[in-house]
Amino acid sequence: MKCSETRRILRSGERPDERMLEHIRECGACARVAEREEFLTTLLKHAPAIDPPPDFDRTLMNKIESRRDSAASRTLVRPGILVPASAAVLLIAVLAIAFVLFRGQTAPEVAGPGIEEAPVTGSSETNVETGTNSEDLPDRNEMAGPVEGSASDLPAEPGAGSDPVEPAQDNEQVFEGGSRDLAAETPEDIVPPWADGTPRNVPDKVPARMLTPRELLAELGIEAELESGGWKVVSVRQGSIGSRAGVRKGDLIKALDGRPLTDAPLDAGGKRLQIVRGTRQMTLSIRP
Amino acid sequence: MALDRFELEQREVERPAVSHSELSDHDLIDATREGDEAAFAEIVSRYKGQLTNYIFRMLGDYEESIDLAQESFVRVYFAIDRYHSGYAFSTYIYRIATNLAISELRKRKRRKLYSLTGLFSYDDESDEVYQPPDDRPHPEEEVVSREMRETIGKAIISLPDRYKAPIILREIEEKTYEEIAEILGLGLGTTKSRISRGRGILRQRLERYLESDTDEVQ
């Protein structure tokens, strides 16, 4: 074995094998190198040492306990879950607010069809959609129950005595013979409910077309003659619309929904007749 | 049949109690997996001394060494289900400790890099303050003086990082080349080469002790 190879192996820190030991015994220079490398190894083994502190184990167990607790809390509330959960809560809140706002805006519209489909007293129209008689329709109104509060603000429904959407209180009074000062009411105060785009509740029997007052009154079953300030009722046909509205012979019909009845043609649509009976001014509701 | 099972359970319960100190590392790991805290305490007892010293010789910082040694055990504890007995437990825990120590050394280098004080007062010799708190008289005090021990410590700590762990593992912890290669994740040739180069550096730094020794020998 060559000296160079022996010294290279000795300096690398490798332990000499039997063949190397034999060479070292024979070679004084390599023996000194071996001794020197051995002493270096001995020196390194005497690098300073420390003893772990007495509370090493206790501190370690505290760390483990602490880490275990934090791991448990992470399991309960994982960041990966926290973010989607917050997003879901936020989304639900936004949807709830949007629903409330949407409901507030659309409540009258929702109530509208329910009112239109409300039963009309005396009517025997058959509901095409359900095949049931219109008297069954209160059930449909119950479907609009959640918006009842809004529906109560809608215009009066003629003839819908038991309907949740009752006619306006003033109309009730008029129907029962109450009187109002016609002079105090301007045409703008007595706007027909469908004139502003609200659902039309007047039955088809009252034609929405241009008629002369005579023709209009004739359709209501009223025969009248034009006098100064209005149409004097000559007769009222039994069971007619005019009769149900409470028009009597001798009444002076002055206006329809605030529109003065002269000889000129007018839109036949209307709900209220302003009349003078004797000395009293009255408004009668037309109930087809 | 039920009686047989009962007797079997009885035998299991009455199994002669083996002291934890007699169990192998792998048996202690298995026991720890089953919830035996005393088994884990035995593992800690076996390795805390050498692990703390290993890290201390890498860093030269007593408090940090204790902390990182404990952190090594914490990591073993929480990853105990993932540990497999394919290789020695000592290799496993030394690898964890080595990674923690190297990570700490890198942090210190970054701190030094960004520290103005570090930039202007860097001194290879004075940078590492080596103050071992062990004041007990060493049995070989007469052979290796305290001053010599401190010099040895400084020489090791001042080694480049890539040589430090291989030298400590080989010359102080007396691991085999194969174990060192496994702990450090290096090839066998690279491991030997690093040890050889590290020894070369130490030989130069400890020259005066080696010369005197050589003189004495001669």
Short mmCIF file of C-alpha atoms in Angstrom, two decimals:
data_model
loop_
_atom_site.label_atom_id
_atom_site.label_comp_id
_atom_site.label_asym_id
_atom_site.label_seq_id
_atom_site.Cartn_x
_atom_site.Cartn_y
_atom_site.Cartn_z
CA MET A 1 0.00 0.00 0.00
CA LYS A 2 1.35 3.41 -0.95
CA CYS A 3 1.99 6.14 1.62
CA SER A 4 -0.10 8.68 -0.33
CA GLU A 5 -3.15 6.48 -0.34
CA THR A 6 -2.67 5.64 3.33
CA ARG A 7 -2.37 9.31 4.33
CA ARG A 8 -5.37 10.31 2.19
CA ILE A 9 -7.53 7.71 3.91
CA LEU A 10 -6.21 8.63 7.35
CA ARG A 11 -6.89 12.34 6.78
CA SER A 12 -10.38 11.68 5.57
CA GLY A 13 -11.22 10.38 9.01
CA GLU A 14 -11.78 6.80 7.94
CA ARG A 15 -10.62 4.19 10.39
CA PRO A 16 -7.59 2.23 9.15
CA ASP A 17 -8.19 -1.35 8.16
CA GLU A 18 -5.76 -4.23 8.71
CA ARG A 19 -3.84 -3.61 5.50
CA MET A 20 -3.32 0.04 6.42
CA LEU A 21 -2.30 -0.83 9.94
CA GLU A 22 0.34 -3.13 8.55
CA HIS A 23 1.71 -0.32 6.40
CA ILE A 24 1.65 2.11 9.32
CA ARG A 25 3.66 -0.30 11.43
CA GLU A 26 6.29 -0.36 8.74
CA CYS A 27 6.25 3.34 7.77
CA GLY A 28 7.25 5.87 10.42
CA ALA A 29 5.98 8.94 8.47
CA CYS A 30 2.56 7.42 7.93
CA ALA A 31 2.54 6.37 11.59
CA ARG A 32 3.03 10.04 12.63
CA VAL A 33 0.18 11.08 10.33
CA ALA A 34 -2.02 8.38 11.80
CA GLU A 35 -1.17 9.54 15.30
CA ARG A 36 -1.87 13.14 14.44
CA GLU A 37 -5.24 12.30 12.85
CA GLU A 38 -6.14 10.16 15.82
CA PHE A 39 -5.36 13.04 18.16
CA LEU A 40 -7.53 15.35 16.05
CA THR A 41 -10.37 12.87 16.40
CA THR A 42 -9.80 12.77 20.16
CA LEU A 43 -9.80 16.56 20.37
CA LEU A 44 -13.06 16.83 18.49
CA LYS A 45 -14.69 14.40 20.86
CA HIS A 46 -13.91 16.86 23.63
CA ALA A 47 -15.97 19.62 22.19
CA PRO A 48 -17.95 21.32 24.97
CA ALA A 49 -21.07 19.55 26.06
CA ILE A 50 -24.16 20.68 27.88
CA ASP A 51 -26.75 19.03 30.02
CA PRO A 52 -30.42 19.58 29.27
CA PRO A 53 -32.11 21.56 32.03
CA PRO A 54 -34.00 19.65 34.75
CA ASP A 55 -37.32 20.97 33.50
CA PHE A 56 -36.66 19.79 29.94
CA ASP A 57 -39.32 17.07 30.06
CA ARG A 58 -41.92 19.24 31.76
CA THR A 59 -41.43 22.09 29.30
CA LEU A 60 -41.61 19.62 26.44
CA MET A 61 -44.90 18.18 27.67
CA ASN A 62 -46.29 21.69 28.08
CA LYS A 63 -45.38 22.40 24.49
CA ILE A 64 -47.07 19.22 23.35
CA GLU A 65 -50.20 20.05 25.33
CA SER A 66 -50.24 23.57 23.98
CA ARG A 67 -49.79 22.34 20.41
CA ARG A 68 -52.51 19.75 20.91
CA ASP A 69 -54.94 22.39 22.15
CA SER A 70 -54.24 24.68 19.24
CA ALA A 71 -54.59 21.74 16.85
CA ALA A 72 -57.97 20.95 18.41
CA SER A 73 -59.13 24.54 18.03
CA ARG A 74 -57.95 24.52 14.42
CA THR A 75 -60.04 21.41 13.88
CA LEU A 76 -63.09 23.16 15.26
CA VAL A 77 -62.63 26.38 13.33
CA ARG A 78 -60.58 25.71 10.26
CA PRO A 79 -59.63 28.72 8.21
CA GLY A 80 -60.71 26.79 5.16
CA ILE A 81 -64.21 26.54 6.60
CA LEU A 82 -64.36 29.97 8.18
CA VAL A 83 -64.14 31.89 4.93
CA PRO A 84 -66.87 30.00 3.04
CA ALA A 85 -69.07 30.07 6.15
CA SER A 86 -68.72 33.85 6.40
CA ALA A 87 -69.44 34.18 2.70
CA ALA A 88 -72.54 32.01 3.06
CA VAL A 89 -73.83 34.07 5.98
CA LEU A 90 -73.22 37.27 4.05
CA LEU A 91 -74.97 35.89 0.97
CA ILE A 92 -77.98 34.81 3.01
CA ALA A 93 -78.17 38.26 4.59
CA VAL A 94 -78.02 39.99 1.19
CA LEU A 95 -80.68 37.67 -0.23
CA ALA A 96 -82.92 38.28 2.77
CA ILE A 97 -82.62 42.06 2.37
CA ALA A 98 -83.23 41.79 -1.37
CA PHE A 99 -86.30 39.63 -0.77
CA VAL A 100 -87.74 42.10 1.72
CA LEU A 101 -87.16 45.03 -0.63
CA PHE A 102 -88.54 43.13 -3.63
CA ARG A 103 -91.57 42.07 -1.68
CA GLY A 104 -92.23 45.64 -0.61
CA GLN A 105 -92.14 46.83 -4.21
CA THR A 106 -94.19 44.02 -5.71
CA ALA A 107 -96.78 43.48 -3.02
CA PRO A 108 -99.57 45.48 -4.77
CA GLU A 109 -98.83 43.69 -8.04
CA VAL A 110 -98.99 40.38 -6.32
CA ALA A 111 -102.22 41.33 -4.66
CA GLY A 112 -103.72 42.61 -7.90
CA PRO A 113 -104.50 39.30 -9.56
CA GLY A 114 -105.92 37.99 -6.34
CA ILE A 115 -108.29 40.89 -6.21
CA GLU A 116 -109.25 40.59 -9.82
CA GLU A 117 -110.03 36.97 -9.26
CA ALA A 118 -111.96 37.71 -6.11
CA PRO A 119 -115.52 36.46 -6.17
CA VAL A 120 -118.11 38.89 -7.38
CA THR A 121 -121.38 38.64 -5.60
CA GLY A 122 -124.04 37.25 -7.84
CA SER A 123 -121.60 36.28 -10.50
CA SER A 124 -121.51 32.71 -11.70
CA GLU A 125 -118.56 32.99 -13.98
CA THR A 126 -116.55 29.82 -14.22
CA ASN A 127 -112.87 30.03 -13.55
CA VAL A 128 -111.24 28.79 -16.72
CA GLU A 129 -107.99 27.91 -15.03
CA THR A 130 -109.41 25.74 -12.29
CA GLY A 131 -112.79 24.83 -13.71
CA THR A 132 -114.42 25.89 -10.50
CA ASN A 133 -117.11 28.40 -9.91
CA SER A 134 -115.91 31.85 -9.11
CA GLU A 135 -117.50 31.52 -5.69
CA ASP A 136 -114.67 29.21 -4.81
CA LEU A 137 -112.16 31.92 -5.41
CA PRO A 138 -111.78 33.09 -1.82
CA ASP A 139 -109.37 30.19 -1.59
CA ARG A 140 -107.28 31.88 -4.21
CA ASN A 141 -107.36 35.02 -2.14
CA GLU A 142 -106.07 33.06 0.79
CA MET A 143 -103.07 32.29 -1.34
CA ALA A 144 -102.42 35.98 -1.41
CA GLY A 145 -102.62 36.04 2.33
CA PRO A 146 -99.04 37.18 2.99
CA VAL A 147 -99.76 40.40 1.12
CA GLU A 148 -103.10 41.09 2.68
CA GLY A 149 -101.81 44.14 4.43
CA SER A 150 -100.85 45.71 1.16
CA ALA A 151 -104.02 44.64 -0.58
CA SER A 152 -106.17 46.50 1.92
CA ASP A 153 -104.85 49.74 0.50
CA LEU A 154 -106.17 48.94 -2.93
CA PRO A 155 -109.34 50.43 -4.44
CA ALA A 156 -112.64 49.09 -3.36
CA GLU A 157 -113.98 45.96 -4.99
CA PRO A 158 -117.64 46.36 -5.83
CA GLY A 159 -119.83 43.55 -4.61
CA ALA A 160 -117.03 41.80 -2.76
CA GLY A 161 -118.71 41.96 0.60
CA SER A 162 -116.83 39.15 2.26
CA ASP A 163 -113.64 39.67 0.39
CA PRO A 164 -110.57 40.49 2.47
CA VAL A 165 -110.11 43.43 0.17
CA GLU A 166 -113.10 45.38 1.24
CA PRO A 167 -114.39 48.44 -0.59
CA ALA A 168 -113.35 51.78 0.71
CA GLN A 169 -115.17 52.91 3.78
CA ASP A 170 -116.55 56.03 2.15
CA ASN A 171 -118.18 53.93 -0.56
CA GLU A 172 -119.93 51.86 2.05
CA GLN A 173 -121.36 54.97 3.53
CA VAL A 174 -122.49 56.18 0.16
CA PHE A 175 -124.14 52.88 -0.63
CA GLU A 176 -125.98 52.99 2.62
CA GLY A 177 -127.47 56.32 1.77
CA GLY A 178 -124.81 58.70 3.01
CA SER A 179 -124.35 62.00 1.23
CA ARG A 180 -121.40 63.98 0.08
CA ASP A 181 -120.99 67.49 -1.07
CA LEU A 182 -120.58 67.20 -4.80
CA ALA A 183 -119.59 70.79 -5.09
CA ALA A 184 -116.68 70.20 -2.80
CA GLU A 185 -115.43 67.30 -4.93
CA THR A 186 -113.46 68.10 -7.98
CA PRO A 187 -113.11 65.62 -10.82
CA GLU A 188 -109.53 65.06 -9.73
CA ASP A 189 -110.73 63.87 -6.34
CA ILE A 190 -112.85 61.17 -7.86
CA VAL A 191 -110.46 59.44 -10.15
CA PRO A 192 -111.63 56.05 -11.34
CA PRO A 193 -109.41 53.38 -9.91
CA TRP A 194 -108.34 52.05 -13.32
CA ALA A 195 -107.59 55.46 -14.72
CA ASP A 196 -104.14 55.52 -13.16
CA GLY A 197 -103.25 52.07 -14.38
CA THR A 198 -104.41 50.11 -11.37
CA PRO A 199 -106.26 46.88 -12.06
CA ARG A 200 -109.60 47.41 -13.58
CA ASN A 201 -112.33 45.98 -11.41
CA VAL A 202 -115.33 47.19 -13.31
CA PRO A 203 -117.17 44.31 -14.92
CA ASP A 204 -117.36 44.05 -18.64
CA LYS A 205 -121.07 44.87 -18.50
CA VAL A 206 -120.12 48.52 -18.16
CA PRO A 207 -118.72 49.23 -21.60
CA ALA A 208 -115.52 51.12 -21.75
CA ARG A 209 -116.46 52.95 -24.85
CA MET A 210 -117.83 56.37 -25.82
CA LEU A 211 -121.56 56.65 -25.22
CA THR A 212 -123.99 59.42 -24.94
CA PRO A 213 -125.34 59.87 -21.42
CA ARG A 214 -128.67 58.56 -22.50
CA GLU A 215 -127.16 55.42 -23.92
CA LEU A 216 -125.02 55.02 -20.84
CA LEU A 217 -127.96 55.37 -18.47
CA ALA A 218 -130.00 53.01 -20.63
CA GLU A 219 -127.31 50.38 -20.20
CA LEU A 220 -127.59 50.87 -16.46
CA GLY A 221 -131.34 50.30 -16.75
CA ILE A 222 -132.15 53.92 -16.18
CA GLU A 223 -134.46 55.97 -18.32
CA ALA A 224 -133.81 59.66 -17.82
CA GLU A 225 -134.46 63.01 -19.42
CA LEU A 226 -131.94 65.80 -19.69
CA GLU A 227 -132.74 68.74 -17.52
CA SER A 228 -130.77 71.73 -16.38
CA GLY A 229 -127.83 70.47 -14.35
CA GLY A 230 -128.38 66.77 -15.00
CA TRP A 231 -130.47 63.84 -16.06
CA LYS A 232 -133.80 63.38 -14.35
CA VAL A 233 -134.57 59.71 -13.75
CA VAL A 234 -137.90 58.75 -15.20
CA SER A 235 -137.77 55.07 -14.38
CA VAL A 236 -135.35 52.36 -13.19
CA ARG A 237 -135.63 48.84 -14.46
CA GLN A 238 -136.01 46.25 -11.74
CA GLY A 239 -132.84 44.23 -11.15
CA SER A 240 -130.73 46.47 -13.34
CA ILE A 241 -127.36 47.88 -12.43
CA GLY A 242 -128.93 51.22 -11.76
CA SER A 243 -131.47 49.60 -9.47
CA ARG A 244 -128.73 47.77 -7.53
CA ALA A 245 -126.81 51.03 -7.26
CA GLY A 246 -129.84 52.55 -5.55
CA VAL A 247 -130.97 54.94 -8.28
CA ARG A 248 -134.56 55.88 -7.85
CA LYS A 249 -137.14 57.58 -9.95
CA GLY A 250 -136.91 61.37 -9.58
CA ASP A 251 -133.18 61.42 -8.84
CA LEU A 252 -131.16 64.00 -10.72
CA ILE A 253 -127.99 62.34 -12.05
CA LYS A 254 -125.38 65.04 -12.29
CA ALA A 255 -122.09 63.29 -12.97
CA LEU A 256 -120.30 60.00 -13.45
CA ASP A 257 -117.07 59.78 -11.49
CA GLY A 258 -116.96 63.51 -11.32
CA ARG A 259 -117.50 64.00 -15.03
CA PRO A 260 -120.60 66.16 -15.58
CA LEU A 261 -123.31 64.46 -17.58
CA THR A 262 -124.36 66.75 -20.38
CA ASP A 263 -125.50 65.76 -23.81
CA ALA A 264 -121.98 65.05 -24.98
CA PRO A 265 -120.69 61.50 -25.38
CA LEU A 266 -118.36 60.26 -22.68
CA ASP A 267 -116.35 57.25 -21.71
CA ALA A 268 -118.78 54.75 -20.35
CA GLY A 269 -116.40 53.49 -17.68
CA GLY A 270 -117.22 54.61 -14.16
CA LYS A 271 -117.96 53.52 -10.67
CA ARG A 272 -119.80 56.30 -8.99
CA LEU A 273 -122.87 58.32 -9.87
CA GLN A 274 -123.24 61.72 -8.33
CA ILE A 275 -126.89 62.48 -7.90
CA VAL A 276 -129.23 64.91 -6.18
CA ARG A 277 -132.17 63.41 -4.39
CA GLY A 278 -134.46 66.11 -3.18
CA THR A 279 -132.15 68.43 -1.40
CA ARG A 280 -129.40 65.87 -0.73
CA GLN A 281 -126.41 65.30 -2.82
CA MET A 282 -125.41 61.66 -2.98
CA THR A 283 -122.87 59.37 -4.57
CA LEU A 284 -124.01 55.94 -5.56
CA SER A 285 -121.64 53.10 -6.31
CA ILE A 286 -122.24 51.16 -9.45
CA ARG A 287 -122.12 47.43 -8.69
CA PRO A 288 -122.54 45.35 -11.77
CA MET B 1 -65.37 -20.00 23.62
CA ALA B 2 -66.12 -16.96 25.75
CA LEU B 3 -64.04 -18.45 28.51
CA ASP B 4 -61.12 -18.93 26.11
CA ARG B 5 -61.31 -15.27 25.16
CA PHE B 6 -61.45 -14.30 28.80
CA GLU B 7 -58.36 -16.34 29.55
CA LEU B 8 -56.60 -14.84 26.55
CA GLU B 9 -57.42 -11.34 27.78
CA GLN B 10 -56.24 -12.32 31.21
CA ARG B 11 -52.94 -13.46 29.80
CA GLU B 12 -52.57 -10.23 27.87
CA VAL B 13 -53.25 -8.20 30.96
CA GLU B 14 -50.97 -10.29 33.05
CA ARG B 15 -48.17 -10.14 30.51
CA PRO B 16 -44.98 -9.68 32.47
CA ALA B 17 -44.34 -5.98 32.71
CA VAL B 18 -41.29 -5.01 30.70
CA SER B 19 -39.60 -1.87 31.76
CA HIS B 20 -39.70 0.82 29.15
CA SER B 21 -35.94 1.07 29.34
CA GLU B 22 -35.71 -2.49 28.01
CA LEU B 23 -37.84 -1.80 24.97
CA SER B 24 -36.37 -0.94 21.60
CA ASP B 25 -37.02 2.43 20.01
CA HIS B 26 -39.57 0.91 17.67
CA ASP B 27 -41.40 -0.78 20.53
CA LEU B 28 -41.53 2.52 22.37
CA ILE B 29 -42.91 4.20 19.27
CA ASP B 30 -45.59 1.53 18.98
CA ALA B 31 -46.46 1.96 22.64
CA THR B 32 -46.64 5.73 22.21
CA ARG B 33 -49.01 5.28 19.28
CA GLU B 34 -51.27 3.31 21.61
CA GLY B 35 -51.31 6.20 24.05
CA ASP B 36 -48.51 5.17 26.40
CA GLU B 37 -47.13 8.51 27.49
CA ALA B 38 -44.44 6.83 29.59
CA ALA B 39 -43.06 5.21 26.45
CA PHE B 40 -42.66 8.59 24.85
CA ALA B 41 -41.04 9.86 28.03
CA GLU B 42 -38.51 7.03 27.68
CA ILE B 43 -37.75 8.08 24.10
CA VAL B 44 -37.20 11.62 25.32
CA SER B 45 -34.99 10.36 28.10
CA ARG B 46 -32.86 8.37 25.64
CA TYR B 47 -32.28 11.10 23.11
CA LYS B 48 -32.62 14.46 24.81
CA GLY B 49 -28.97 14.60 25.90
CA GLN B 50 -27.36 13.72 22.61
CA LEU B 51 -29.89 15.67 20.57
CA THR B 52 -29.48 18.82 22.65
CA ASN B 53 -25.70 18.57 22.42
CA TYR B 54 -25.82 17.92 18.69
CA ILE B 55 -27.85 21.08 18.12
CA PHE B 56 -25.73 23.00 20.60
CA ARG B 57 -22.58 22.13 18.66
CA MET B 58 -24.26 23.28 15.48
CA LEU B 59 -25.51 26.59 16.87
CA GLY B 60 -23.46 27.37 19.96
CA ASP B 61 -26.60 28.75 21.61
CA TYR B 62 -27.74 27.02 24.77
CA GLU B 63 -31.32 28.28 24.93
CA GLU B 64 -31.92 27.79 21.24
CA SER B 65 -30.50 24.28 21.44
CA ILE B 66 -32.89 23.32 24.22
CA ASP B 67 -35.77 24.84 22.34
CA LEU B 68 -34.98 23.10 19.06
CA ALA B 69 -34.36 19.77 20.79
CA GLN B 70 -37.80 20.03 22.36
CA GLU B 71 -39.26 21.04 19.03
CA SER B 72 -37.75 17.90 17.50
CA PHE B 73 -39.56 15.77 20.05
CA VAL B 74 -42.78 17.66 19.54
CA ARG B 75 -42.59 16.94 15.82
CA VAL B 76 -41.89 13.30 16.46
CA TYR B 77 -44.86 13.13 18.79
CA PHE B 78 -47.36 14.64 16.38
CA ALA B 79 -46.05 12.71 13.39
CA ILE B 80 -45.74 9.44 15.21
CA ASP B 81 -48.47 7.81 13.15
CA ARG B 82 -46.57 8.60 9.99
CA TYR B 83 -43.29 7.20 11.26
CA HIS B 84 -42.45 3.83 9.79
CA SER B 85 -39.75 1.52 11.03
CA GLY B 86 -37.98 1.35 7.67
CA TYR B 87 -34.92 2.91 9.23
CA ALA B 88 -33.57 3.60 12.68
CA PHE B 89 -35.45 5.98 14.92
CA SER B 90 -32.21 7.74 15.79
CA THR B 91 -31.73 8.54 12.10
CA TYR B 92 -35.27 9.86 11.97
CA ILE B 93 -34.99 12.17 14.95
CA TYR B 94 -31.49 13.34 14.01
CA ARG B 95 -32.81 14.28 10.62
CA ILE B 96 -35.54 16.38 12.19
CA ALA B 97 -33.05 18.04 14.51
CA THR B 98 -30.61 18.67 11.66
CA ASN B 99 -33.29 20.33 9.56
CA LEU B 100 -34.33 22.54 12.46
CA ALA B 101 -30.74 23.51 13.18
CA ILE B 102 -29.93 24.25 9.53
CA SER B 103 -33.10 26.31 9.28
CA GLU B 104 -32.02 28.30 12.33
CA LEU B 105 -28.56 28.83 10.88
CA ARG B 106 -30.11 30.18 7.67
CA LYS B 107 -32.30 32.54 9.65
CA ARG B 108 -29.26 33.84 11.47
CA LYS B 109 -27.43 34.37 8.22
CA ARG B 110 -30.35 36.40 6.86
CA ARG B 111 -30.49 38.44 10.04
CA LYS B 112 -26.77 39.04 9.81
CA LEU B 113 -27.11 40.04 6.17
CA TYR B 114 -29.78 42.62 6.89
CA SER B 115 -28.20 43.88 10.07
CA LEU B 116 -25.96 46.92 9.66
CA THR B 117 -24.22 45.97 12.85
CA GLY B 118 -23.57 42.56 11.43
CA LEU B 119 -22.23 44.05 8.21
CA PHE B 120 -19.71 46.31 9.89
CA SER B 121 -18.67 44.25 12.86
CA TYR B 122 -18.62 40.80 11.36
CA ASP B 123 -15.73 38.84 12.65
CA ASP B 124 -15.46 35.19 11.89
CA GLU B 125 -13.92 34.42 15.24
CA SER B 126 -15.86 36.69 17.52
CA ASP B 127 -19.23 36.23 15.86
CA GLU B 128 -20.08 33.06 17.67
CA VAL B 129 -20.01 33.57 21.39
CA TYR B 130 -19.36 30.18 22.77
CA GLN B 131 -20.17 29.99 26.44
CA PRO B 132 -21.00 26.48 27.54
CA PRO B 133 -22.89 26.65 30.81
CA ASP B 134 -21.51 23.32 31.97
CA ASP B 135 -19.24 24.22 34.86
CA ARG B 136 -18.73 20.77 36.19
CA PRO B 137 -15.15 19.55 36.27
CA HIS B 138 -14.57 17.31 33.30
CA PRO B 139 -12.99 13.92 34.04
CA GLU B 140 -10.37 14.59 31.38
CA GLU B 141 -9.79 18.16 32.46
CA GLU B 142 -6.13 17.56 32.83
CA VAL B 143 -5.80 16.13 29.33
CA VAL B 144 -7.98 18.66 27.54
CA SER B 145 -8.07 22.01 29.23
CA ARG B 146 -11.16 24.18 29.36
CA GLU B 147 -9.50 26.67 27.06
CA MET B 148 -8.76 23.90 24.60
CA ARG B 149 -12.35 22.67 24.74
CA GLU B 150 -13.64 26.12 23.98
CA THR B 151 -11.28 26.43 21.05
CA ILE B 152 -12.46 23.11 19.71
CA GLY B 153 -16.04 24.25 20.05
CA LYS B 154 -15.33 27.51 18.23
CA ALA B 155 -13.50 25.66 15.48
CA ILE B 156 -16.47 23.40 14.87
CA ILE B 157 -19.02 26.17 14.94
CA SER B 158 -17.02 28.29 12.54
CA LEU B 159 -17.05 25.51 9.96
CA PRO B 160 -19.07 26.15 6.82
CA ASP B 161 -22.58 24.80 7.32
CA ARG B 162 -22.19 22.04 4.76
CA TYR B 163 -19.30 20.56 6.73
CA LYS B 164 -20.60 21.21 10.21
CA ALA B 165 -23.28 18.54 10.53
CA PRO B 166 -21.24 15.77 8.85
CA ILE B 167 -18.26 16.47 11.13
CA ILE B 168 -20.34 16.56 14.30
CA LEU B 169 -22.23 13.43 13.36
CA ARG B 170 -19.06 11.58 12.46
CA GLU B 171 -16.51 12.76 15.01
CA ILE B 172 -18.69 13.46 18.03
CA GLU B 173 -21.86 11.44 17.60
CA GLU B 174 -19.84 8.60 16.05
CA LYS B 175 -22.39 7.78 13.38
CA THR B 176 -21.44 5.60 10.46
CA TYR B 177 -21.06 7.11 7.02
CA GLU B 178 -24.25 5.39 5.96
CA GLU B 179 -26.21 6.84 8.86
CA ILE B 180 -24.84 10.30 8.20
CA ALA B 181 -25.70 10.04 4.52
CA GLU B 182 -29.23 9.05 5.47
CA ILE B 183 -29.65 11.78 8.09
CA LEU B 184 -28.40 14.48 5.75
CA GLY B 185 -29.99 13.06 2.64
CA LEU B 186 -26.64 12.95 0.86
CA GLY B 187 -24.84 10.34 -1.16
CA LEU B 188 -22.18 8.28 0.55
CA GLY B 189 -19.36 9.78 -1.54
CA THR B 190 -20.51 13.33 -0.83
CA THR B 191 -20.75 12.55 2.84
CA LYS B 192 -17.21 11.19 2.99
CA SER B 193 -15.90 14.09 0.98
CA ARG B 194 -17.49 16.65 3.28
CA ILE B 195 -16.13 14.96 6.35
CA SER B 196 -12.68 14.86 4.84
CA ARG B 197 -12.79 18.55 3.90
CA GLY B 198 -14.19 19.47 7.27
CA ARG B 199 -11.39 17.64 9.01
CA GLY B 200 -8.92 19.50 6.82
CA ILE B 201 -10.29 22.85 8.02
CA LEU B 202 -10.29 21.75 11.64
CA ARG B 203 -6.76 20.45 11.31
CA GLN B 204 -5.63 23.93 10.32
CA ARG B 205 -7.60 25.68 13.07
CA LEU B 206 -6.40 23.35 15.75
CA GLU B 207 -2.86 23.29 14.38
CA ARG B 208 -1.15 24.45 17.55
CA TYR B 209 -2.62 21.63 19.60
CA LEU B 210 -1.71 19.11 16.96
CA GLU B 211 1.87 20.42 16.66
CA SER B 212 2.46 20.23 20.39
CA ASP B 213 1.01 16.80 20.45
CA THR B 214 3.19 15.81 17.55
CA ASP B 215 6.22 17.20 19.34
CA GLU B 216 5.30 15.25 22.40
CA VAL B 217 4.88 12.18 20.29
CA GLN B 218 8.20 12.73 18.60
#
